[in-house]
Short mmCIF file of C-alpha atoms in Angstrom, two decimals:
data_model
loop_
_atom_site.label_atom_id
_atom_site.label_comp_id
_atom_site.label_asym_id
_atom_site.label_seq_id
_atom_site.Cartn_x
_atom_site.Cartn_y
_atom_site.Cartn_z
CA MET T 1 -43.58 175.96 75.45
CA MET T 2 -41.04 177.11 78.00
CA HIS T 3 -38.76 179.86 76.72
CA PRO T 4 -35.29 178.44 75.93
CA THR T 5 -33.49 181.15 77.93
CA LYS T 6 -35.24 180.10 81.14
CA CYS T 7 -34.40 176.48 80.43
CA ILE T 8 -30.70 176.92 79.73
CA LEU T 9 -29.58 179.62 82.20
CA PRO T 10 -29.61 177.23 85.20
CA LEU T 11 -27.60 174.84 83.06
CA LEU T 12 -25.06 177.58 82.37
CA SER T 13 -24.34 178.21 86.02
CA VAL T 14 -23.89 174.51 86.79
CA LEU T 15 -21.59 173.92 83.83
CA LEU T 16 -19.44 176.93 84.52
CA SER T 17 -18.96 175.89 88.12
CA SER T 18 -17.36 172.66 86.92
CA ALA T 19 -15.40 174.05 83.96
CA SER T 20 -11.62 174.13 84.12
CA GLY T 21 -9.74 177.32 83.25
CA THR T 22 -10.69 180.79 82.11
CA ALA T 23 -10.59 179.87 78.41
CA SER T 24 -12.96 176.93 78.94
CA ILE T 25 -15.35 179.09 80.94
CA SER T 26 -15.36 181.71 78.21
CA ILE T 27 -16.04 179.15 75.47
CA LEU T 28 -18.81 177.46 77.43
CA ASP T 29 -20.27 180.77 78.53
CA ASN T 30 -20.48 182.14 75.02
CA PHE T 31 -21.69 178.90 73.49
CA ILE T 32 -24.51 178.35 75.94
CA LYS T 33 -25.61 181.97 75.79
CA CYS T 34 -25.81 181.54 72.04
CA LEU T 35 -27.88 178.38 72.45
CA THR T 36 -30.37 180.26 74.59
CA ILE T 37 -31.08 182.44 71.59
CA ASN T 38 -31.12 179.75 68.89
CA ALA T 39 -32.42 176.58 70.53
CA GLU T 40 -36.13 176.08 69.99
CA ILE T 41 -36.44 173.09 72.33
CA TYR T 42 -35.23 172.60 75.90
CA ILE T 43 -31.65 171.25 76.22
CA PRO T 44 -31.18 169.23 79.43
CA PHE T 45 -28.04 169.61 81.53
CA SER T 46 -27.35 165.91 81.06
CA ASN T 47 -26.54 166.50 77.37
CA PHE T 48 -23.37 168.52 78.09
CA TYR T 49 -20.11 167.02 79.31
CA THR T 50 -17.01 168.98 80.36
CA PRO T 51 -13.59 167.49 81.25
CA ASN T 52 -14.39 167.85 84.95
CA ASN T 53 -17.56 165.77 84.65
CA SER T 54 -17.00 162.23 85.86
CA SER T 55 -18.68 160.88 82.71
CA PHE T 56 -16.69 162.99 80.22
CA LEU T 57 -14.12 160.34 79.32
CA SER T 58 -16.66 157.52 79.18
CA ILE T 59 -18.76 159.52 76.71
CA LEU T 60 -15.69 160.47 74.67
CA GLU T 61 -14.49 156.86 74.56
CA SER T 62 -17.93 155.25 74.23
CA SER T 63 -17.94 154.76 70.48
CA ALA T 64 -14.36 155.65 69.54
CA GLN T 65 -12.88 152.73 67.64
CA ASN T 66 -9.19 153.52 67.23
CA LEU T 67 -7.55 153.64 70.67
CA ARG T 68 -4.57 155.54 69.18
CA TYR T 69 -6.71 158.66 69.38
CA LEU T 70 -7.68 158.25 73.03
CA VAL T 71 -4.18 158.33 74.51
CA PRO T 72 -3.57 161.21 76.98
CA SER T 73 -1.37 163.15 74.53
CA MET T 74 -4.20 163.52 72.01
CA PRO T 75 -6.20 166.79 72.15
CA LYS T 76 -9.55 166.52 73.91
CA PRO T 77 -12.67 168.56 73.21
CA GLU T 78 -13.50 171.50 75.46
CA PHE T 79 -16.91 169.93 75.93
CA ILE T 80 -19.20 167.32 74.38
CA PHE T 81 -22.75 168.13 73.35
CA THR T 82 -25.20 165.28 72.64
CA PRO T 83 -28.25 166.78 70.90
CA LEU T 84 -31.64 165.15 71.22
CA ASN T 85 -33.28 166.52 68.09
CA GLU T 86 -32.69 168.41 64.86
CA SER T 87 -33.25 171.80 66.48
CA HIS T 88 -30.37 171.19 68.89
CA VAL T 89 -28.03 170.35 65.98
CA ARG T 90 -29.13 173.43 64.07
CA ALA T 91 -28.48 175.67 67.09
CA ALA T 92 -25.05 174.12 67.65
CA VAL T 93 -24.01 174.83 64.06
CA ILE T 94 -25.21 178.44 64.25
CA CYS T 95 -23.30 179.00 67.48
CA ALA T 96 -20.13 177.30 66.23
CA ARG T 97 -20.24 179.54 63.17
CA ASP T 98 -21.09 182.80 64.93
CA LEU T 99 -18.62 182.28 67.77
CA ARG T 100 -15.94 180.69 65.58
CA ILE T 101 -15.67 177.65 67.79
CA HIS T 102 -14.31 174.67 65.87
CA LEU T 103 -16.55 171.59 65.98
CA ARG T 104 -16.13 167.92 65.21
CA ILE T 105 -19.14 165.72 64.39
CA ARG T 106 -19.44 162.08 65.40
CA SER T 107 -22.18 159.61 64.58
CA ARG T 108 -20.65 156.40 66.02
CA GLY T 109 -16.89 157.02 66.06
CA HIS T 110 -15.56 154.53 63.51
CA ASP T 111 -13.41 157.10 61.71
CA TYR T 112 -10.08 155.30 61.23
CA GLU T 113 -8.00 158.41 61.99
CA GLY T 114 -10.27 159.72 64.75
CA LEU T 115 -11.21 162.85 62.79
CA SER T 116 -14.76 162.77 64.12
CA TYR T 117 -13.66 163.32 67.74
CA VAL T 118 -10.05 164.58 67.70
CA SER T 119 -8.61 167.72 66.12
CA GLN T 120 -4.84 167.72 65.78
CA ILE T 121 -4.61 170.86 63.64
CA GLU T 122 -6.99 173.18 65.45
CA THR T 123 -7.82 173.70 69.11
CA PRO T 124 -9.92 174.46 71.04
CA PHE T 125 -12.81 172.47 69.62
CA PHE T 126 -15.99 170.81 70.83
CA LEU T 127 -17.55 167.48 69.95
CA LEU T 128 -21.09 167.25 68.63
CA ASP T 129 -22.00 163.62 69.30
CA LEU T 130 -25.09 162.40 67.43
CA ALA T 131 -25.42 159.09 69.29
CA LYS T 132 -28.87 160.00 70.67
CA LEU T 133 -30.33 160.67 67.21
CA ARG T 134 -31.20 157.04 66.47
CA SER T 135 -34.78 156.99 65.20
CA ILE T 136 -35.58 154.49 62.43
CA GLU T 137 -38.84 154.41 60.48
CA VAL T 138 -39.23 151.49 58.05
CA ASP T 139 -41.89 151.69 55.33
CA ILE T 140 -42.13 148.22 53.80
CA ASN T 141 -44.95 149.20 51.45
CA ASN T 142 -42.77 151.84 49.79
CA LYS T 143 -39.57 149.85 50.32
CA THR T 144 -37.82 152.74 52.07
CA ALA T 145 -36.60 153.69 55.54
CA TRP T 146 -35.69 156.97 57.26
CA VAL T 147 -32.77 156.45 59.61
CA GLN T 148 -31.17 159.12 61.80
CA ALA T 149 -27.42 159.64 61.67
CA GLY T 150 -26.64 158.27 65.15
CA ALA T 151 -28.20 154.87 64.48
CA THR T 152 -25.94 151.98 63.57
CA ILE T 153 -26.25 149.90 60.44
CA GLY T 154 -26.96 146.93 62.73
CA GLU T 155 -29.95 148.73 64.23
CA LEU T 156 -31.24 149.51 60.73
CA TYR T 157 -30.82 145.90 59.64
CA TYR T 158 -32.73 144.69 62.69
CA ARG T 159 -35.61 147.14 62.24
CA ILE T 160 -35.97 146.09 58.60
CA SER T 161 -36.02 142.41 59.62
CA GLU T 162 -38.79 143.13 62.14
CA LYS T 163 -41.03 144.13 59.24
CA SER T 164 -39.91 141.69 56.55
CA ASN T 165 -37.65 138.68 55.98
CA ILE T 166 -37.38 139.41 52.25
CA HIS T 167 -36.03 142.95 52.44
CA GLY T 168 -32.62 144.27 53.46
CA PHE T 169 -30.26 147.17 52.87
CA ALA T 170 -26.96 147.14 50.99
CA ALA T 171 -24.57 148.56 53.59
CA GLY T 172 -21.61 147.54 55.72
CA LEU T 173 -20.39 144.34 57.35
CA CYS T 174 -19.65 145.76 60.82
CA PRO T 175 -23.00 146.35 62.57
CA SER T 176 -21.72 148.95 65.07
CA VAL T 177 -20.78 151.45 62.34
CA GLY T 178 -22.88 154.64 62.43
CA ILE T 179 -25.10 155.11 59.39
CA GLY T 180 -24.41 158.86 59.33
CA GLY T 181 -20.72 158.62 58.51
CA HIS T 182 -20.89 155.27 56.72
CA ILE T 183 -22.89 156.57 53.77
CA THR T 184 -20.88 159.79 53.45
CA GLY T 185 -17.93 157.66 52.29
CA GLY T 186 -19.89 155.28 50.08
CA GLY T 187 -20.45 152.32 52.39
CA TYR T 188 -19.80 148.83 51.00
CA GLY T 189 -20.99 145.44 52.19
CA THR T 190 -21.83 141.89 51.18
CA MET T 191 -24.51 142.95 48.68
CA MET T 192 -22.40 145.53 46.85
CA ARG T 193 -21.97 143.29 43.80
CA LYS T 194 -25.77 142.91 43.57
CA TYR T 195 -27.00 146.39 44.55
CA GLY T 196 -23.99 148.70 44.79
CA LEU T 197 -22.99 150.79 47.80
CA ALA T 198 -25.14 152.15 50.60
CA ALA T 199 -24.73 155.60 49.04
CA ASP T 200 -26.05 154.24 45.72
CA ASN T 201 -29.29 153.38 47.52
CA VAL T 202 -30.06 156.75 49.17
CA VAL T 203 -33.11 158.61 47.87
CA ASP T 204 -33.30 161.58 50.26
CA ALA T 205 -31.52 163.14 53.22
CA ARG T 206 -31.85 165.79 55.89
CA ILE T 207 -28.84 167.97 56.62
CA VAL T 208 -27.89 171.08 58.59
CA ASP T 209 -25.87 173.31 56.30
CA ALA T 210 -23.27 175.97 57.13
CA ARG T 211 -25.99 178.61 57.48
CA GLY T 212 -27.84 176.57 60.08
CA ARG T 213 -30.66 175.59 57.74
CA ILE T 214 -32.31 172.16 57.86
CA LEU T 215 -32.59 170.98 54.27
CA ASP T 216 -33.97 167.92 52.48
CA ARG T 217 -33.01 166.82 48.98
CA GLU T 218 -35.34 169.24 47.25
CA ALA T 219 -34.20 172.20 49.35
CA MET T 220 -30.46 171.44 49.18
CA GLY T 221 -30.39 170.84 45.42
CA GLU T 222 -28.83 168.05 43.44
CA ASP T 223 -25.21 169.24 43.65
CA LEU T 224 -25.12 169.06 47.44
CA PHE T 225 -27.17 165.85 47.46
CA TRP T 226 -24.58 164.38 45.09
CA ALA T 227 -21.66 165.51 47.27
CA ILE T 228 -22.89 164.06 50.57
CA ARG T 229 -23.34 160.56 49.10
CA GLY T 230 -19.72 159.43 49.04
CA GLY T 231 -17.81 162.73 49.23
CA GLY T 232 -16.56 162.04 52.76
CA GLY T 233 -17.93 163.15 56.12
CA GLY T 234 -17.39 166.48 57.82
CA SER T 235 -17.12 168.71 54.74
CA PHE T 236 -20.56 169.92 53.64
CA GLY T 237 -22.82 169.92 56.69
CA ILE T 238 -24.18 167.62 59.37
CA ILE T 239 -26.22 164.67 58.22
CA LEU T 240 -29.36 164.38 60.33
CA ALA T 241 -30.97 161.43 58.57
CA TRP T 242 -30.89 159.37 55.39
CA LYS T 243 -33.86 158.01 53.45
CA VAL T 244 -32.67 154.72 52.00
CA LYS T 245 -34.07 152.34 49.45
CA LEU T 246 -34.61 148.79 50.71
CA VAL T 247 -33.54 145.92 48.47
CA PRO T 248 -35.09 142.46 47.98
CA VAL T 249 -33.34 139.49 49.57
CA PRO T 250 -34.30 135.80 49.39
CA ALA T 251 -35.97 134.16 52.38
CA THR T 252 -32.99 131.79 52.39
CA VAL T 253 -29.39 132.86 51.84
CA THR T 254 -26.19 130.85 52.21
CA VAL T 255 -22.97 131.72 54.02
CA PHE T 256 -19.65 129.93 54.31
CA THR T 257 -16.07 130.35 55.49
CA VAL T 258 -13.33 128.14 54.10
CA SER T 259 -9.75 128.67 55.30
CA LYS T 260 -6.51 127.66 53.62
CA THR T 261 -2.99 127.96 55.02
CA LEU T 262 0.20 128.32 53.03
CA GLU T 263 0.82 124.62 53.56
CA GLN T 264 -2.62 123.88 52.03
CA GLY T 265 -1.90 125.73 48.81
CA ALA T 266 -3.18 129.16 49.82
CA THR T 267 -1.03 131.00 47.29
CA LYS T 268 -2.34 129.25 44.18
CA ILE T 269 -5.94 129.38 45.41
CA LEU T 270 -5.70 133.10 46.10
CA TYR T 271 -4.23 133.67 42.65
CA LYS T 272 -7.24 131.89 41.13
CA TRP T 273 -9.63 133.95 43.31
CA GLN T 274 -8.15 137.10 41.81
CA GLN T 275 -8.99 135.81 38.33
CA VAL T 276 -12.66 135.14 39.10
CA ALA T 277 -13.67 137.35 42.06
CA ASP T 278 -15.14 140.16 39.94
CA LYS T 279 -16.68 137.82 37.36
CA LEU T 280 -18.73 135.55 39.64
CA ASP T 281 -22.52 135.58 39.76
CA GLU T 282 -23.46 138.96 41.29
CA ASP T 283 -25.46 137.13 43.97
CA LEU T 284 -22.13 135.86 45.34
CA PHE T 285 -19.73 137.93 47.46
CA ILE T 286 -16.51 136.20 48.56
CA ARG T 287 -14.02 138.27 50.49
CA VAL T 288 -10.65 137.00 51.68
CA ILE T 289 -9.44 137.67 55.22
CA ILE T 290 -5.70 137.16 55.55
CA LYS T 291 -4.16 136.74 59.02
CA LEU T 292 -1.47 134.88 60.90
CA ALA T 293 -2.18 131.78 62.96
CA ASN T 294 -0.30 128.98 64.67
CA ALA T 295 -1.77 126.54 62.16
CA GLY T 296 1.32 125.27 60.38
CA PRO T 297 3.18 122.00 61.02
CA LYS T 298 3.78 121.48 64.75
CA GLY T 299 1.94 124.72 65.52
CA LYS T 300 4.28 126.82 63.39
CA ARG T 301 3.18 130.40 62.68
CA THR T 302 1.77 130.65 59.16
CA VAL T 303 -0.49 132.73 56.95
CA THR T 304 -4.17 131.79 56.72
CA THR T 305 -6.53 132.92 53.97
CA SER T 306 -10.20 132.69 54.92
CA TYR T 307 -12.85 132.88 52.17
CA ASN T 308 -15.84 134.47 53.87
CA ALA T 309 -18.97 134.60 51.72
CA LEU T 310 -22.64 135.49 51.33
CA PHE T 311 -24.74 134.03 48.51
CA LEU T 312 -28.22 135.37 47.84
CA GLY T 313 -29.73 131.95 47.25
CA ASP T 314 -29.68 128.35 48.44
CA SER T 315 -26.67 126.09 48.76
CA GLU T 316 -27.56 123.95 45.75
CA ARG T 317 -27.26 126.85 43.33
CA LEU T 318 -24.20 128.18 45.19
CA LEU T 319 -22.38 124.87 44.72
CA GLN T 320 -23.18 124.95 41.01
CA VAL T 321 -21.66 128.43 40.71
CA MET T 322 -18.57 127.47 42.70
CA HIS T 323 -18.03 124.25 40.74
CA MET T 324 -18.13 126.21 37.49
CA TRP T 325 -16.01 129.22 38.52
CA PHE T 326 -13.90 128.38 41.58
CA PRO T 327 -13.58 124.62 42.14
CA GLU T 328 -10.06 125.13 43.52
CA LEU T 329 -11.52 126.25 46.85
CA GLY T 330 -13.08 122.80 47.33
CA LEU T 331 -16.38 124.06 48.76
CA THR T 332 -18.69 121.26 49.95
CA ARG T 333 -22.30 121.11 51.11
CA ASN T 334 -21.03 120.69 54.69
CA ASP T 335 -19.28 124.06 54.46
CA CYS T 336 -22.55 125.83 53.60
CA ILE T 337 -24.99 127.29 56.11
CA GLU T 338 -28.47 128.19 54.87
CA THR T 339 -30.01 130.94 56.95
CA SER T 340 -32.04 134.16 56.84
CA TRP T 341 -30.54 137.42 55.63
CA ILE T 342 -30.59 138.99 59.13
CA ARG T 343 -28.73 136.00 60.57
CA SER T 344 -26.21 136.22 57.73
CA VAL T 345 -25.40 139.70 59.08
CA LEU T 346 -24.46 138.11 62.41
CA TYR T 347 -22.40 135.41 60.68
CA ILE T 348 -20.39 137.84 58.55
CA ALA T 349 -19.81 140.02 61.64
CA ASP T 350 -18.34 136.92 63.36
CA PHE T 351 -20.89 136.53 66.14
CA GLN T 352 -21.23 133.07 67.68
CA ASN T 353 -23.74 130.76 66.00
CA ASN T 354 -26.35 130.93 68.75
CA THR T 355 -26.41 134.75 68.89
CA GLU T 356 -29.86 136.30 68.49
CA PRO T 357 -30.40 139.28 66.15
CA GLU T 358 -31.38 141.52 69.09
CA ILE T 359 -27.68 141.97 69.79
CA LEU T 360 -27.65 144.35 66.82
CA LEU T 361 -29.57 146.82 68.97
CA GLU T 362 -26.74 147.12 71.49
CA ALA T 363 -24.75 149.33 69.10
CA GLU T 364 -21.44 148.58 70.82
CA SER T 365 -18.25 148.57 68.78
CA LEU T 366 -16.80 145.10 68.34
CA PHE T 367 -13.43 146.37 67.21
CA LYS T 368 -11.55 148.58 69.67
CA ASN T 369 -7.83 148.46 69.08
CA TYR T 370 -4.72 150.49 68.53
CA PHE T 371 -4.38 150.24 64.78
CA LYS T 372 -3.23 151.81 61.55
CA ALA T 373 -4.93 151.13 58.21
CA LYS T 374 -4.38 151.74 54.52
CA SER T 375 -6.17 150.77 51.32
CA ASP T 376 -5.55 149.95 47.68
CA PHE T 377 -7.52 149.06 44.57
CA VAL T 378 -6.25 146.29 42.29
CA LYS T 379 -6.91 146.09 38.54
CA GLU T 380 -4.68 143.14 37.56
CA PRO T 381 -4.07 139.86 39.44
CA ILE T 382 -1.07 140.00 41.73
CA PRO T 383 1.49 137.35 40.64
CA GLU T 384 2.17 134.34 42.84
CA SER T 385 5.80 135.37 43.28
CA VAL T 386 4.67 138.71 44.70
CA LEU T 387 2.26 136.93 47.04
CA GLU T 388 5.19 134.86 48.35
CA GLY T 389 7.01 138.09 49.18
CA LEU T 390 3.84 139.43 50.80
CA TRP T 391 3.65 136.39 53.10
CA LYS T 392 7.22 137.03 54.26
CA MET T 393 6.34 140.61 55.15
CA LEU T 394 3.21 139.57 57.05
CA LEU T 395 5.22 137.07 59.08
CA GLU T 396 7.50 139.91 60.24
CA GLU T 397 4.60 141.69 61.97
CA ASP T 398 2.86 140.89 65.27
CA ASN T 399 -0.80 141.13 64.27
CA PRO T 400 -1.33 142.03 60.62
CA VAL T 401 -4.64 141.72 58.79
CA MET T 402 -5.51 142.11 55.12
CA ILE T 403 -9.05 142.01 53.75
CA TRP T 404 -9.59 141.64 50.01
CA ASN T 405 -13.10 142.66 48.88
CA PRO T 406 -14.34 141.69 45.40
CA TYR T 407 -15.76 144.15 42.90
CA GLY T 408 -17.59 143.54 39.62
CA GLY T 409 -21.34 143.03 39.25
CA MET T 410 -23.32 146.19 39.95
CA MET T 411 -20.13 148.01 40.95
CA SER T 412 -19.02 147.85 37.31
CA LYS T 413 -22.37 149.03 35.97
CA ILE T 414 -22.65 152.31 37.90
CA SER T 415 -20.76 155.29 36.45
CA GLU T 416 -17.79 156.58 38.43
CA TYR T 417 -19.39 160.02 38.27
CA GLU T 418 -22.84 158.97 39.56
CA ILE T 419 -21.79 159.84 43.12
CA PRO T 420 -18.37 161.04 44.42
CA PHE T 421 -17.22 157.44 45.09
CA PRO T 422 -15.35 156.73 41.83
CA HIS T 423 -13.93 153.21 42.22
CA ARG T 424 -16.07 151.25 39.78
CA LYS T 425 -15.44 149.42 36.49
CA GLY T 426 -11.96 147.99 36.06
CA ASN T 427 -11.31 147.17 39.71
CA ILE T 428 -11.00 143.48 40.55
CA PHE T 429 -10.87 144.03 44.31
CA LYS T 430 -10.01 146.42 47.10
CA ILE T 431 -7.39 145.73 49.75
CA GLN T 432 -7.62 146.90 53.34
CA TYR T 433 -4.30 146.72 55.21
CA LEU T 434 -4.32 146.72 59.00
CA THR T 435 -1.83 146.34 61.78
CA LEU T 436 -3.07 146.06 65.37
CA TRP T 437 -1.33 146.34 68.71
CA LYS T 438 -2.22 146.26 72.38
CA ASP T 439 -1.02 149.44 74.07
CA GLY T 440 -0.52 153.16 73.59
CA ASP T 441 3.26 153.15 73.86
CA GLN T 442 4.66 155.54 71.23
CA LYS T 443 7.57 153.24 70.41
CA ASN T 444 5.11 150.49 69.56
CA ALA T 445 3.07 152.85 67.42
CA THR T 446 6.21 153.95 65.55
CA LYS T 447 7.22 150.34 64.95
CA HIS T 448 3.86 149.22 63.60
CA ASN T 449 3.30 152.36 61.53
CA GLY T 450 6.70 151.82 59.96
CA TRP T 451 5.85 148.24 59.07
CA ILE T 452 2.55 149.04 57.36
CA ARG T 453 4.19 151.84 55.38
CA ARG T 454 6.84 149.42 54.14
CA LEU T 455 4.11 146.96 53.20
CA TYR T 456 2.26 149.71 51.33
CA ASP T 457 5.45 150.56 49.45
CA TYR T 458 5.98 146.89 48.56
CA MET T 459 2.48 146.67 47.08
CA ALA T 460 2.75 149.88 45.03
CA PRO T 461 3.66 148.25 41.68
CA TYR T 462 0.58 146.01 41.87
CA ALA T 463 -2.03 148.60 42.88
CA SER T 464 -3.95 151.10 40.75
CA ILE T 465 -1.95 154.01 39.33
CA PHE T 466 -2.67 157.58 38.20
CA PRO T 467 -3.85 157.83 40.90
CA ARG T 468 -2.98 155.13 43.37
CA ALA T 469 -6.55 155.13 44.64
CA ALA T 470 -7.74 154.84 48.24
CA TYR T 471 -11.09 154.44 50.02
CA VAL T 472 -12.17 157.53 51.97
CA ASN T 473 -13.87 155.51 54.73
CA TYR T 474 -10.44 154.03 55.44
CA ARG T 475 -8.98 157.45 56.21
CA ASP T 476 -5.21 157.55 55.92
CA LEU T 477 -3.48 160.74 57.02
CA ASP T 478 -0.23 159.51 55.45
CA LEU T 479 -1.77 160.56 52.12
CA GLY T 480 -1.75 164.24 53.11
CA LEU T 481 -3.14 166.81 55.51
CA ASN T 482 -4.91 170.13 55.26
CA LYS T 483 -3.26 173.08 56.93
CA LYS T 484 -5.07 174.95 59.68
CA PHE T 485 -5.49 177.86 57.28
CA ASN T 486 -5.11 178.41 53.54
CA THR T 487 -4.80 174.85 52.26
CA SER T 488 -4.10 175.05 48.53
CA TYR T 489 -5.80 172.99 45.85
CA THR T 490 -2.48 171.29 45.09
CA GLU T 491 -1.98 170.31 48.74
CA ALA T 492 -5.51 168.98 49.14
CA SER T 493 -5.46 167.13 45.84
CA ALA T 494 -2.59 164.98 47.17
CA TRP T 495 -5.18 162.99 49.10
CA GLY T 496 -8.36 164.19 47.36
CA ILE T 497 -7.54 162.72 43.95
CA LYS T 498 -6.71 159.36 45.57
CA TYR T 499 -10.10 159.20 47.29
CA PHE T 500 -12.27 160.79 44.60
CA LYS T 501 -10.29 160.85 41.33
CA ASP T 502 -11.82 163.40 38.91
CA ASN T 503 -14.80 163.89 41.23
CA PHE T 504 -12.56 165.86 43.60
CA ASN T 505 -12.87 168.95 41.41
CA ARG T 506 -16.65 168.89 41.55
CA LEU T 507 -16.55 168.38 45.32
CA VAL T 508 -14.40 171.52 45.64
CA ARG T 509 -16.95 173.47 43.59
CA VAL T 510 -19.80 172.28 45.81
CA LYS T 511 -17.80 173.20 48.91
CA ILE T 512 -17.18 176.73 47.62
CA LYS T 513 -20.90 177.08 46.97
CA VAL T 514 -22.34 175.69 50.22
CA ASP T 515 -19.60 176.35 52.82
CA PRO T 516 -17.29 179.13 51.57
CA ASP T 517 -16.24 180.00 55.14
CA ASN T 518 -15.16 176.40 55.80
CA ILE T 519 -17.31 175.90 58.90
CA PHE T 520 -17.10 172.13 58.42
CA ARG T 521 -13.41 171.25 58.30
CA HIS T 522 -10.86 168.71 59.45
CA GLU T 523 -7.51 167.28 58.43
CA GLN T 524 -8.91 165.86 55.16
CA SER T 525 -12.07 167.88 54.55
CA ILE T 526 -12.82 169.26 51.11
CA PRO T 527 -11.31 172.80 51.04
CA PRO T 528 -13.18 175.83 49.62
CA VAL T 529 -10.31 176.66 47.29
CA PRO T 530 -10.98 180.09 45.73
CA LEU T 531 -9.69 179.42 42.24
CA TRP T 532 -11.07 178.57 38.85
CA LEU T 533 -11.11 174.87 38.05
CA GLU T 534 -11.57 173.49 34.59
CA ASP T 535 -15.03 171.97 34.26
CA THR T 536 -14.60 168.20 34.54
CA SER T 537 -17.73 167.52 36.58
CA HIS T 538 -19.49 165.62 33.71
CA THR T 539 -22.93 166.29 35.20
CA THR T 540 -24.04 169.12 37.42
CA ALA T 541 -27.73 168.41 37.91
#
């Protein structure tokens, strides 16, 4: 094999000739010299991008979802490195650590606050983009699959369907989400009430730790394996690949979408949904998508509530369940579409009816907008009078969206301490709040951010308390930020307890153990707080 120094030195001279500024040259120079020592496999020139490369911005923007973090005023990485194999990732971590160059890690860029590709608290930094690590190996006989971190959940779904029409995986609804980051936050989808979260169905992993070691489950130990399955991305190491457990699905499933406007009794129907959503047959997942539309009398702007569902069975049994539990929706046989599980993925993701599953291999984000999001968990039905006030607030905004996702079923059976994701028994549903806009004008951003914060305040009395919980995959920097240096436990717990409840303490302990120097850090990463915490970890396998 060619010696890495001989491979990378020509690359160094080319990159430095296009770098901008003395500081950039120094960072690149030192980083690539370090790679020549630590990389075991050739790194092509085409896998580095500097701001003066014509393709730099296209690579940076390629999988970024929230356009708020691509405006010119946002900090940009000194360079982007797209590794081709595990050895490249390992070398990058070693060099970032030894040279004290801050890194951000991106699998597919769906981080709601852009933390995987933007650093607002620490510059300079570089971006380690895992998009080229996309291998998927499906083992139907053992009902497992190894999937690299840069693959999308859509790609995984498709590769499973190639091998079997009666197996699937319990992960997200948006097929362009990267599997690497998705599972680190838990990862929910249409089969969560039947099989739990994506993170509940992980049996092994490969990770590069802060010391530059490549570890599997046995080598990393159960504490770290626990932490990476729902403890949030970017805190404990770099996920290289997950080994996931496939789940059985029927050859025929049923999907439907039934919409109701305010004028069609949406308020009373939604109140009834809250009473039954977590108690329905666990084969049935009905989420509610709440938007505005010109669907009122004479085209008047009104609120629409769309009941978007997957049932793991045929329409005959679905109609029996709905007649017993939720007749108010008025579901009919004509509303039901019987299909395969892989085509249900396309339906839930809102592809057109004639779309072929191969589109899942394109891995392109379907949701690129300027947006701000928040989340809540709800334990008691929200009264109709409060819903009426909610509709008034939605009608004040340009393009608001709310998505209510049902809990219950398997989500109530798994302990809140099993993995770091703690939002289990007692939750009826989760709310995702969104506001979207069309340009990067700061005045617009201020306006829409102000609106969603007022909405969040309005909903406070009806959300979970002690803490008012939030979902870590819907990152919300309004909840709190780490400092560049010396974040205290109290400061970090402002957001950490909301995401992880009592599990936050155990996550801090794991962080202290595996990354005491805080190599992997961002605005809401778990801090290695050097203080004694009372033992509330429940299990420390």
